[in-house]
Short mmCIF file of C-alpha atoms and ligand atoms in Angstrom, two decimals:
data_model
loop_
_atom_site.label_atom_id
_atom_site.label_comp_id
_atom_site.label_asym_id
_atom_site.label_seq_id
_atom_site.Cartn_x
_atom_site.Cartn_y
_atom_site.Cartn_z
CA MET W 1 -38.18 60.33 -43.36
CA ALA W 2 -41.59 60.49 -45.03
CA THR W 3 -44.59 60.63 -42.71
CA THR W 4 -46.77 57.60 -42.12
CA SER W 5 -50.43 57.15 -41.26
CA LYS W 6 -50.12 53.44 -40.49
CA LYS W 7 -52.91 53.51 -37.89
CA LYS W 8 -55.37 54.75 -40.51
CA THR W 9 -54.40 52.22 -43.17
CA ALA W 10 -53.35 49.13 -41.18
CA GLY W 11 -54.86 46.07 -42.89
CA LEU W 12 -57.10 48.33 -45.03
CA ALA W 13 -59.62 48.28 -42.15
CA ASP W 14 -62.77 50.25 -42.95
CA ILE W 15 -61.51 51.01 -46.49
CA ILE W 16 -64.14 50.48 -49.19
CA ALA W 17 -62.13 48.66 -51.87
CA GLY W 18 -64.79 48.20 -54.55
CA GLU W 19 -68.43 47.47 -55.30
CA SER W 20 -70.11 44.09 -55.02
CA ALA W 21 -73.67 42.80 -55.36
CA ILE W 22 -72.92 39.38 -53.85
CA CYS W 23 -73.05 39.67 -50.08
CA THR W 24 -73.63 42.07 -47.17
CA VAL W 25 -71.64 41.44 -44.02
CA GLY W 26 -73.85 42.82 -41.29
CA LYS W 27 -73.40 46.41 -42.45
CA HIS W 28 -76.08 49.09 -42.73
CA GLY W 29 -78.49 46.98 -40.67
CA LYS W 30 -78.76 44.44 -43.50
CA GLY W 31 -77.36 41.46 -41.57
CA LEU W 32 -75.41 38.78 -43.40
CA ASN W 33 -77.05 37.86 -46.65
CA TYR W 34 -76.07 36.25 -49.93
CA ARG W 35 -77.59 38.10 -52.90
CA GLY W 36 -80.27 39.47 -50.58
CA TYR W 37 -81.20 36.21 -48.82
CA ALA W 38 -80.62 36.09 -45.04
CA ILE W 39 -78.02 33.59 -43.86
CA GLU W 40 -80.48 32.34 -41.22
CA ASP W 41 -82.96 31.34 -43.96
CA LEU W 42 -80.32 29.81 -46.21
CA ALA W 43 -78.72 27.80 -43.38
CA THR W 44 -82.03 26.34 -42.23
CA GLN W 45 -83.89 25.89 -45.51
CA ALA W 46 -81.45 25.62 -48.43
CA SER W 47 -79.02 22.99 -49.58
CA PHE W 48 -75.42 24.00 -50.21
CA GLU W 49 -75.94 23.34 -53.93
CA GLU W 50 -78.89 25.77 -53.97
CA VAL W 51 -76.63 28.38 -52.37
CA ALA W 52 -73.83 27.61 -54.84
CA TYR W 53 -76.28 28.08 -57.71
CA LEU W 54 -77.50 31.35 -56.17
CA LEU W 55 -73.96 32.69 -55.86
CA LEU W 56 -72.77 31.52 -59.28
CA TYR W 57 -75.91 32.06 -61.36
CA ASN W 58 -77.45 34.94 -59.39
CA LYS W 59 -80.82 33.28 -58.72
CA LEU W 60 -82.26 30.54 -56.55
CA PRO W 61 -82.81 27.48 -58.75
CA THR W 62 -86.22 25.96 -59.40
CA ARG W 63 -86.60 22.30 -58.40
CA ALA W 64 -85.87 21.23 -62.01
CA GLU W 65 -82.80 23.50 -62.24
CA LEU W 66 -81.51 22.20 -58.92
CA THR W 67 -81.93 18.58 -60.00
CA ARG W 68 -80.03 19.29 -63.21
CA TYR W 69 -77.34 21.20 -61.30
CA ASN W 70 -76.84 18.37 -58.80
CA GLN W 71 -76.53 15.90 -61.68
CA ARG W 72 -74.04 18.18 -63.39
CA LEU W 73 -71.88 18.47 -60.25
CA GLN W 74 -71.97 14.69 -59.78
CA SER W 75 -70.77 14.26 -63.37
CA LEU W 76 -67.74 16.50 -62.74
CA ARG W 77 -66.16 14.60 -59.83
CA ALA W 78 -63.65 12.45 -61.71
CA ILE W 79 -59.92 13.21 -61.39
CA PRO W 80 -57.71 13.12 -64.54
CA ASP W 81 -55.04 10.38 -64.34
CA PRO W 82 -51.98 12.71 -64.38
CA LEU W 83 -53.48 14.56 -61.42
CA LYS W 84 -54.01 11.29 -59.53
CA GLU W 85 -50.35 10.43 -60.13
CA THR W 86 -49.27 13.80 -58.73
CA LEU W 87 -51.53 13.45 -55.68
CA GLU W 88 -49.89 10.11 -54.98
CA LYS W 89 -46.45 11.74 -55.10
CA ILE W 90 -47.28 14.60 -52.73
CA PRO W 91 -45.93 13.56 -49.29
CA ALA W 92 -48.33 12.20 -46.69
CA THR W 93 -46.92 14.83 -44.33
CA ALA W 94 -47.98 17.76 -46.55
CA HIS W 95 -50.62 20.10 -45.20
CA PRO W 96 -53.91 19.39 -47.04
CA MET W 97 -54.18 23.11 -47.90
CA ASP W 98 -50.92 22.79 -49.80
CA VAL W 99 -52.33 19.73 -51.54
CA LEU W 100 -55.43 21.64 -52.65
CA ARG W 101 -53.34 24.62 -53.80
CA THR W 102 -51.10 22.32 -55.86
CA ALA W 103 -53.96 20.21 -57.22
CA CYS W 104 -55.93 23.28 -58.29
CA SER W 105 -52.85 24.63 -60.03
CA LEU W 106 -52.22 21.36 -61.87
CA LEU W 107 -55.87 21.13 -62.93
CA GLY W 108 -55.32 24.56 -64.49
CA CYS W 109 -52.54 23.02 -66.60
CA LEU W 110 -54.58 19.98 -67.61
CA GLU W 111 -57.90 21.75 -68.24
CA PRO W 112 -56.77 25.36 -68.84
CA GLU W 113 -59.07 28.31 -69.21
CA THR W 114 -58.43 29.50 -72.74
CA ASP W 115 -61.38 31.89 -72.90
CA PHE W 116 -63.34 33.67 -70.18
CA SER W 117 -66.55 32.23 -71.66
CA GLN W 118 -65.49 28.96 -69.93
CA GLN W 119 -65.64 30.50 -66.46
CA HIS W 120 -68.96 29.01 -65.32
CA GLY W 121 -67.83 25.56 -66.43
CA ILE W 122 -64.59 25.93 -64.49
CA ALA W 123 -66.38 27.17 -61.37
CA ASP W 124 -68.70 24.13 -61.45
CA ARG W 125 -65.78 21.80 -62.12
CA LEU W 126 -63.81 23.12 -59.14
CA LEU W 127 -66.86 22.99 -56.88
CA ALA W 128 -67.42 19.36 -57.85
CA VAL W 129 -63.83 18.14 -57.85
CA LEU W 130 -62.12 19.87 -54.89
CA PRO W 131 -63.39 17.28 -52.35
CA SER W 132 -62.30 14.51 -54.76
CA LEU W 133 -58.75 15.91 -55.01
CA LEU W 134 -58.40 16.38 -51.28
CA LEU W 135 -59.76 12.98 -50.27
CA TYR W 136 -58.08 11.00 -53.05
CA TRP W 137 -54.74 12.25 -51.65
CA ARG W 138 -55.84 11.64 -48.06
CA ARG W 139 -57.09 8.09 -48.57
CA PHE W 140 -54.13 7.14 -50.75
CA HIS W 141 -51.71 8.06 -47.96
CA ALA W 142 -53.81 7.29 -44.87
CA ASP W 143 -55.46 4.05 -46.05
CA HIS W 144 -53.25 3.02 -49.01
CA GLN W 145 -56.33 3.04 -51.24
CA ARG W 146 -56.93 4.48 -54.68
CA ILE W 147 -60.54 5.50 -54.17
CA ASP W 148 -63.06 5.89 -56.96
CA THR W 149 -64.17 9.50 -56.59
CA ARG W 150 -67.22 8.96 -58.79
CA THR W 151 -68.96 7.53 -55.71
CA GLU W 152 -72.75 8.01 -55.67
CA ALA W 153 -73.68 10.79 -53.27
CA ALA W 154 -76.40 13.36 -53.75
CA SER W 155 -74.94 16.36 -51.94
CA THR W 156 -71.47 17.84 -51.50
CA GLY W 157 -71.64 17.20 -47.74
CA GLU W 158 -72.57 13.54 -48.19
CA TYR W 159 -69.93 13.18 -50.89
CA PHE W 160 -67.21 14.61 -48.66
CA LEU W 161 -68.07 12.36 -45.71
CA LYS W 162 -68.45 9.28 -47.90
CA LEU W 163 -65.08 9.78 -49.55
CA LEU W 164 -63.45 10.45 -46.18
CA THR W 165 -64.57 7.18 -44.55
CA GLY W 166 -65.69 4.97 -47.42
CA LYS W 167 -68.95 4.43 -45.49
CA THR W 168 -72.48 5.75 -45.82
CA PRO W 169 -72.58 8.80 -43.56
CA ASP W 170 -75.06 9.43 -40.79
CA LYS W 171 -77.99 11.67 -41.87
CA THR W 172 -77.31 14.14 -39.03
CA HIS W 173 -73.69 14.46 -40.15
CA ILE W 174 -74.78 15.12 -43.73
CA ASP W 175 -77.18 17.83 -42.51
CA ALA W 176 -74.50 19.39 -40.30
CA MET W 177 -72.03 19.44 -43.20
CA ASN W 178 -74.65 21.06 -45.41
CA VAL W 179 -75.20 23.87 -42.90
CA SER W 180 -71.46 24.33 -42.43
CA LEU W 181 -70.88 24.57 -46.19
CA VAL W 182 -73.70 27.12 -46.51
CA LEU W 183 -72.24 29.24 -43.70
CA TYR W 184 -68.73 29.20 -45.18
CA ALA W 185 -69.78 29.88 -48.79
CA GLU W 186 -69.37 33.65 -49.02
CA HIS W 187 -68.26 36.64 -46.95
CA GLU W 188 -67.64 39.74 -49.07
CA PHE W 189 -64.10 41.20 -49.32
CA ASN W 190 -62.33 38.92 -46.83
CA ALA W 191 -58.61 38.31 -47.39
CA SER W 192 -58.88 35.26 -49.66
CA THR W 193 -61.70 36.68 -51.77
CA PHE W 194 -59.82 39.92 -52.13
CA ALA W 195 -56.72 37.96 -53.18
CA ALA W 196 -58.82 36.22 -55.83
CA ARG W 197 -60.16 39.56 -57.07
CA VAL W 198 -56.67 41.09 -57.20
CA ALA W 199 -55.46 38.18 -59.36
CA ALA W 200 -58.62 38.31 -61.51
CA SER W 201 -58.16 42.06 -62.00
CA THR W 202 -54.93 41.40 -63.90
CA LEU W 203 -57.02 39.29 -66.33
CA ALA W 204 -55.23 36.16 -65.11
CA ASP W 205 -56.96 32.82 -65.67
CA PHE W 206 -59.57 31.45 -63.25
CA TYR W 207 -57.29 28.86 -61.65
CA SER W 208 -54.60 31.45 -60.85
CA ALA W 209 -57.17 33.53 -58.99
CA VAL W 210 -58.36 30.49 -57.03
CA VAL W 211 -54.80 29.44 -56.18
CA ALA W 212 -54.17 32.95 -54.83
CA ALA W 213 -57.29 32.63 -52.70
CA ILE W 214 -56.33 29.21 -51.32
CA GLY W 215 -52.94 30.61 -50.30
CA ALA W 216 -54.55 33.55 -48.50
CA LEU W 217 -57.08 31.35 -46.72
CA ARG W 218 -54.43 29.07 -45.25
CA GLY W 219 -53.19 31.36 -42.47
CA PRO W 220 -54.57 31.18 -38.90
CA LEU W 221 -55.84 34.77 -38.99
CA HIS W 222 -58.25 33.65 -41.74
CA GLY W 223 -59.39 30.11 -42.61
CA GLY W 224 -56.68 28.39 -40.61
CA ALA W 225 -58.40 29.62 -37.43
CA ASN W 226 -60.74 26.60 -37.30
CA GLU W 227 -57.79 24.19 -36.99
CA ALA W 228 -56.03 26.43 -34.47
CA ALA W 229 -59.26 26.69 -32.44
CA MET W 230 -59.55 22.90 -32.21
CA GLU W 231 -55.94 22.60 -31.10
CA LEU W 232 -56.71 25.09 -28.33
CA ILE W 233 -59.92 23.35 -27.20
CA GLN W 234 -58.16 19.98 -27.07
CA ARG W 235 -55.57 21.33 -24.61
CA PHE W 236 -58.16 21.29 -21.82
CA GLN W 237 -59.56 18.29 -19.95
CA SER W 238 -62.23 20.30 -18.10
CA PRO W 239 -63.91 23.75 -18.19
CA GLU W 240 -62.14 24.69 -14.93
CA GLU W 241 -58.74 24.64 -16.66
CA VAL W 242 -59.78 27.27 -19.19
CA ALA W 243 -59.70 30.59 -17.30
CA PRO W 244 -56.20 30.42 -15.77
CA ALA W 245 -54.62 29.20 -19.03
CA LEU W 246 -56.33 31.81 -21.18
CA LYS W 247 -55.57 34.57 -18.69
CA ALA W 248 -51.89 33.69 -19.02
CA ALA W 249 -52.15 33.50 -22.83
CA LEU W 250 -53.76 36.94 -23.03
CA ALA W 251 -51.11 38.34 -20.68
CA ARG W 252 -48.53 37.07 -23.20
CA LYS W 253 -50.53 39.00 -25.88
CA GLU W 254 -51.44 35.77 -27.67
CA LYS W 255 -54.43 35.72 -30.01
CA ILE W 256 -57.13 33.20 -29.15
CA MET W 257 -58.07 31.64 -32.47
CA GLY W 258 -61.73 31.54 -33.43
CA PHE W 259 -62.48 34.83 -31.66
CA GLY W 260 -62.94 38.36 -32.95
CA HIS W 261 -63.61 39.66 -36.42
CA ARG W 262 -62.50 42.54 -38.60
CA VAL W 263 -66.05 43.56 -39.54
CA TYR W 264 -68.32 42.23 -36.80
CA LYS W 265 -67.97 44.08 -33.51
CA THR W 266 -70.36 42.31 -31.11
CA SER W 267 -71.25 38.94 -32.66
CA ASP W 268 -70.90 36.81 -35.77
CA PRO W 269 -74.40 35.85 -37.02
CA ARG W 270 -73.08 32.50 -38.25
CA SER W 271 -71.78 31.46 -34.87
CA PRO W 272 -75.07 30.70 -33.03
CA ILE W 273 -76.17 28.54 -35.98
CA ILE W 274 -73.08 26.35 -36.02
CA LYS W 275 -72.94 26.35 -32.20
CA GLU W 276 -76.36 24.68 -32.04
CA TRP W 277 -75.14 22.03 -34.50
CA SER W 278 -72.04 21.51 -32.40
CA ARG W 279 -74.20 21.10 -29.29
CA LYS W 280 -76.43 18.57 -31.07
CA LEU W 281 -73.48 16.55 -32.38
CA SER W 282 -71.82 16.67 -28.96
CA THR W 283 -74.92 15.11 -27.36
CA LEU W 284 -75.19 12.50 -30.09
CA CYS W 285 -71.63 11.30 -29.67
CA GLY W 286 -71.72 11.38 -25.84
CA ASP W 287 -69.13 14.15 -25.48
CA THR W 288 -68.73 15.53 -21.95
CA VAL W 289 -65.54 17.56 -22.39
CA ILE W 290 -65.12 19.32 -25.76
CA PHE W 291 -68.42 21.22 -25.84
CA PRO W 292 -68.35 22.30 -22.15
CA VAL W 293 -64.72 23.42 -22.60
CA SER W 294 -65.72 25.36 -25.75
CA GLU W 295 -68.49 27.14 -23.86
CA ALA W 296 -66.08 27.94 -21.02
CA ILE W 297 -63.68 29.51 -23.56
CA GLU W 298 -66.55 31.51 -25.07
CA GLN W 299 -67.67 32.79 -21.63
CA PHE W 300 -64.12 33.67 -20.60
CA MET W 301 -63.37 35.57 -23.82
CA TRP W 302 -66.56 37.60 -23.55
CA HIS W 303 -66.06 38.34 -19.86
CA GLU W 304 -62.39 39.22 -20.22
CA LYS W 305 -62.17 40.89 -23.67
CA GLN W 306 -65.76 41.29 -24.98
CA LEU W 307 -64.65 39.06 -27.83
CA PHE W 308 -67.16 36.66 -29.37
CA PRO W 309 -66.70 33.39 -31.26
CA ASN W 310 -66.57 33.69 -35.03
CA LEU W 311 -67.75 30.96 -37.43
CA ASP W 312 -64.48 29.06 -37.07
CA PHE W 313 -64.76 28.42 -33.34
CA TYR W 314 -67.80 26.13 -33.14
CA SER W 315 -67.21 24.79 -36.65
CA ALA W 316 -64.09 23.21 -35.18
CA SER W 317 -65.92 21.18 -32.52
CA ALA W 318 -68.76 20.33 -34.93
CA TYR W 319 -66.23 18.76 -37.33
CA PHE W 320 -64.50 17.05 -34.41
CA PHE W 321 -67.75 15.37 -33.35
CA MET W 322 -68.21 14.13 -36.92
CA GLY W 323 -64.82 12.44 -36.73
CA ILE W 324 -63.16 14.71 -39.30
CA PRO W 325 -59.36 14.99 -38.88
CA VAL W 326 -58.34 18.50 -37.76
CA MET W 327 -56.07 19.06 -40.79
CA LEU W 328 -59.09 18.84 -43.08
CA TYR W 329 -61.00 21.68 -41.39
CA THR W 330 -59.58 24.54 -43.48
CA PRO W 331 -59.79 22.49 -46.71
CA ILE W 332 -63.55 22.09 -46.04
CA PHE W 333 -63.67 25.88 -45.96
CA VAL W 334 -62.08 25.81 -49.46
CA CYS W 335 -64.65 23.28 -50.73
CA SER W 336 -67.37 25.73 -49.71
CA ARG W 337 -65.78 29.15 -50.33
CA ILE W 338 -64.92 28.20 -53.91
CA THR W 339 -68.49 29.33 -54.64
CA GLY W 340 -67.95 32.82 -53.20
CA TRP W 341 -64.50 33.14 -54.79
CA ALA W 342 -65.89 32.13 -58.18
CA ALA W 343 -68.77 34.61 -57.92
CA HIS W 344 -66.30 37.38 -57.08
CA ILE W 345 -63.89 36.46 -59.89
CA MET W 346 -66.79 36.67 -62.37
CA GLU W 347 -68.05 39.93 -60.84
CA GLN W 348 -64.55 41.43 -61.04
CA ARG W 349 -64.19 40.39 -64.67
CA ALA W 350 -67.62 41.79 -65.57
CA ASN W 351 -66.57 45.33 -64.61
CA ASN W 352 -62.83 45.11 -64.39
CA ALA W 353 -60.28 47.66 -63.28
CA LEU W 354 -56.77 46.60 -62.27
CA ILE W 355 -56.55 46.54 -58.46
CA ARG W 356 -53.36 48.38 -57.66
CA PRO W 357 -53.53 50.58 -54.56
CA GLY W 358 -50.85 53.03 -53.43
CA SER W 359 -48.86 53.02 -50.21
CA HIS W 360 -47.66 55.55 -47.68
CA TYR W 361 -43.92 55.74 -48.26
CA THR W 362 -41.86 55.39 -45.05
CA GLY W 363 -38.39 54.90 -46.58
CA PRO W 364 -35.36 57.21 -46.88
CA GLU W 365 -35.35 60.59 -48.62
CA PRO W 366 -33.64 60.66 -52.07
CA ARG W 367 -29.84 60.21 -51.63
CA ALA W 368 -26.68 59.96 -53.71
CA PHE W 369 -25.71 56.59 -55.19
CA ILE W 370 -22.24 55.39 -54.04
CA PRO W 371 -20.42 53.06 -56.47
CA VAL W 372 -19.72 49.63 -54.97
CA ASP W 373 -15.91 50.09 -54.47
CA GLN W 374 -16.38 53.37 -52.62
CA ARG W 375 -18.86 52.01 -50.04
CA LYS W 376 -17.70 51.58 -46.47
C1 COA K 401 -59.94 38.28 -37.03
C2 COA K 401 -58.90 39.25 -36.53
C3 COA K 401 -57.62 39.11 -37.37
C4 COA K 401 -59.45 40.67 -36.74
O1 COA K 401 -58.53 41.48 -36.21
P1 COA K 401 -58.39 43.05 -36.42
O2 COA K 401 -59.64 43.69 -36.88
O3 COA K 401 -57.16 43.28 -37.22
O4 COA K 401 -58.18 43.49 -34.94
P2 COA K 401 -56.84 43.38 -34.15
O5 COA K 401 -56.11 42.13 -34.42
O6 COA K 401 -56.10 44.67 -34.39
O7 COA K 401 -57.41 43.35 -32.68
C5 COA K 401 -57.92 44.49 -31.96
C6 COA K 401 -57.69 44.23 -30.50
O8 COA K 401 -58.42 43.09 -30.08
C7 COA K 401 -57.54 42.05 -29.68
N1 COA K 401 -57.99 40.80 -30.28
C8 COA K 401 -58.65 40.63 -31.43
N2 COA K 401 -58.89 39.35 -31.66
C9 COA K 401 -58.35 38.69 -30.61
C10 COA K 401 -58.25 37.34 -30.29
N3 COA K 401 -58.78 36.42 -31.09
N4 COA K 401 -57.62 36.99 -29.16
C11 COA K 401 -57.10 37.93 -28.36
N5 COA K 401 -57.15 39.23 -28.60
C12 COA K 401 -57.76 39.60 -29.73
C13 COA K 401 -56.17 42.42 -30.24
O9 COA K 401 -55.11 41.88 -29.50
C14 COA K 401 -56.23 43.92 -30.18
O10 COA K 401 -56.01 44.33 -28.84
P3 COA K 401 -55.16 45.66 -28.52
O11 COA K 401 -55.95 46.78 -29.14
O12 COA K 401 -55.11 45.68 -27.05
O13 COA K 401 -53.83 45.47 -29.19
C15 COA K 401 -58.59 39.02 -35.04
O14 COA K 401 -59.75 39.15 -34.28
C16 COA K 401 -57.92 37.70 -34.82
O15 COA K 401 -56.71 37.56 -35.02
N6 COA K 401 -58.71 36.64 -34.43
C17 COA K 401 -58.18 35.33 -34.26
C18 COA K 401 -58.07 34.63 -35.60
C19 COA K 401 -59.41 34.23 -36.14
O16 COA K 401 -60.25 33.70 -35.44
N7 COA K 401 -59.58 34.45 -37.44
C20 COA K 401 -60.77 34.11 -38.15
C21 COA K 401 -61.54 35.33 -38.46
S1 COA K 401 -63.13 34.93 -39.14
#
């Protein structure tokens, strides 16, 4: 049997898998920043569209550039008719992540990338249209309505909330969505971004790389954690119920979703920002259970395992307080992270080498082939 060094290579932890100028994830004392700008500054002072522009065009836009960019995104929200027909045929019971994966793939058939010079146009198109695709499907099945996705709305956050309810959203909710989209936009070589880069490294088209990323994001160890975290929080009626239940869960070696991180070891810099928004939204909607329970979970996990909440944990309750259905939490992540994925696909293409690592072989030694009739 060949030897294995599984411990060293499990999940590629601590392996440097390439170079990137897009984001630092708290390493080398640099904190979390997008193209050199601190996440704390971006989350408090920038709109999501400014951040998208920064990631995709490698500079913060001027006021005039931002105005033009917002207008451009608004002009790209319409859904082609064949895609609407498909969205109507996808079952109401489908997971919205599967809907986005399918819709993105079909858009790649209807508006294919025939030349890499189209990549910026496709990135903008996906950024603009992903909320439309998701919420057209949702409203068709939930409310039996064929909504007009060209609804007037200045920002992506407002657009999302307006399509979801058909009503003008509360200003605080729009602001909270903006912060959430900024926080989710980019995070270096996480699983979904790496999946996108692997696909891009084969010189596949843009949509194929994004579909790969959506698939990788879906699982609860990555983007799916925000939905799993909300399901956990909702199990408790009071903070007192938390400790005994989580003690038992940890004894069964269960993972508590929304806690821990592959790169961060003591805290996730995005978590305090979204936590404060969750607290604010909790107060506004008169919540007396969800936020106190969430804090009890946070305290227990730190006390018991020195594990801290990651971005997904308080994002879950923030979305809950805005009335967003739990199944849409991970799709919101997609609507934001499309910016980071797109930046990485373009970066990969700009200096491409096929990503094809090796493995430690753990199978049998070479052996003689036995013809089928002689096998016992
Ligand atoms: C994110 C995550 C996959 C990173 O994991 P990782 O770097 O591979 O670390 P491991 O899963 O090997 O965990 C190391 C140890 O901490 C424990 N641990 C890590 N996260 C945990 C969690 N959320 N709940 C309970 N225990 C956890 C593991 O059980 C393991 O303990 P052990 O050494 O006694 O076996 C992991 O923390 C996790 O599964 N978190 C929950 C899912 C989540 O929130 N994902 C979103 C990430 S942004």
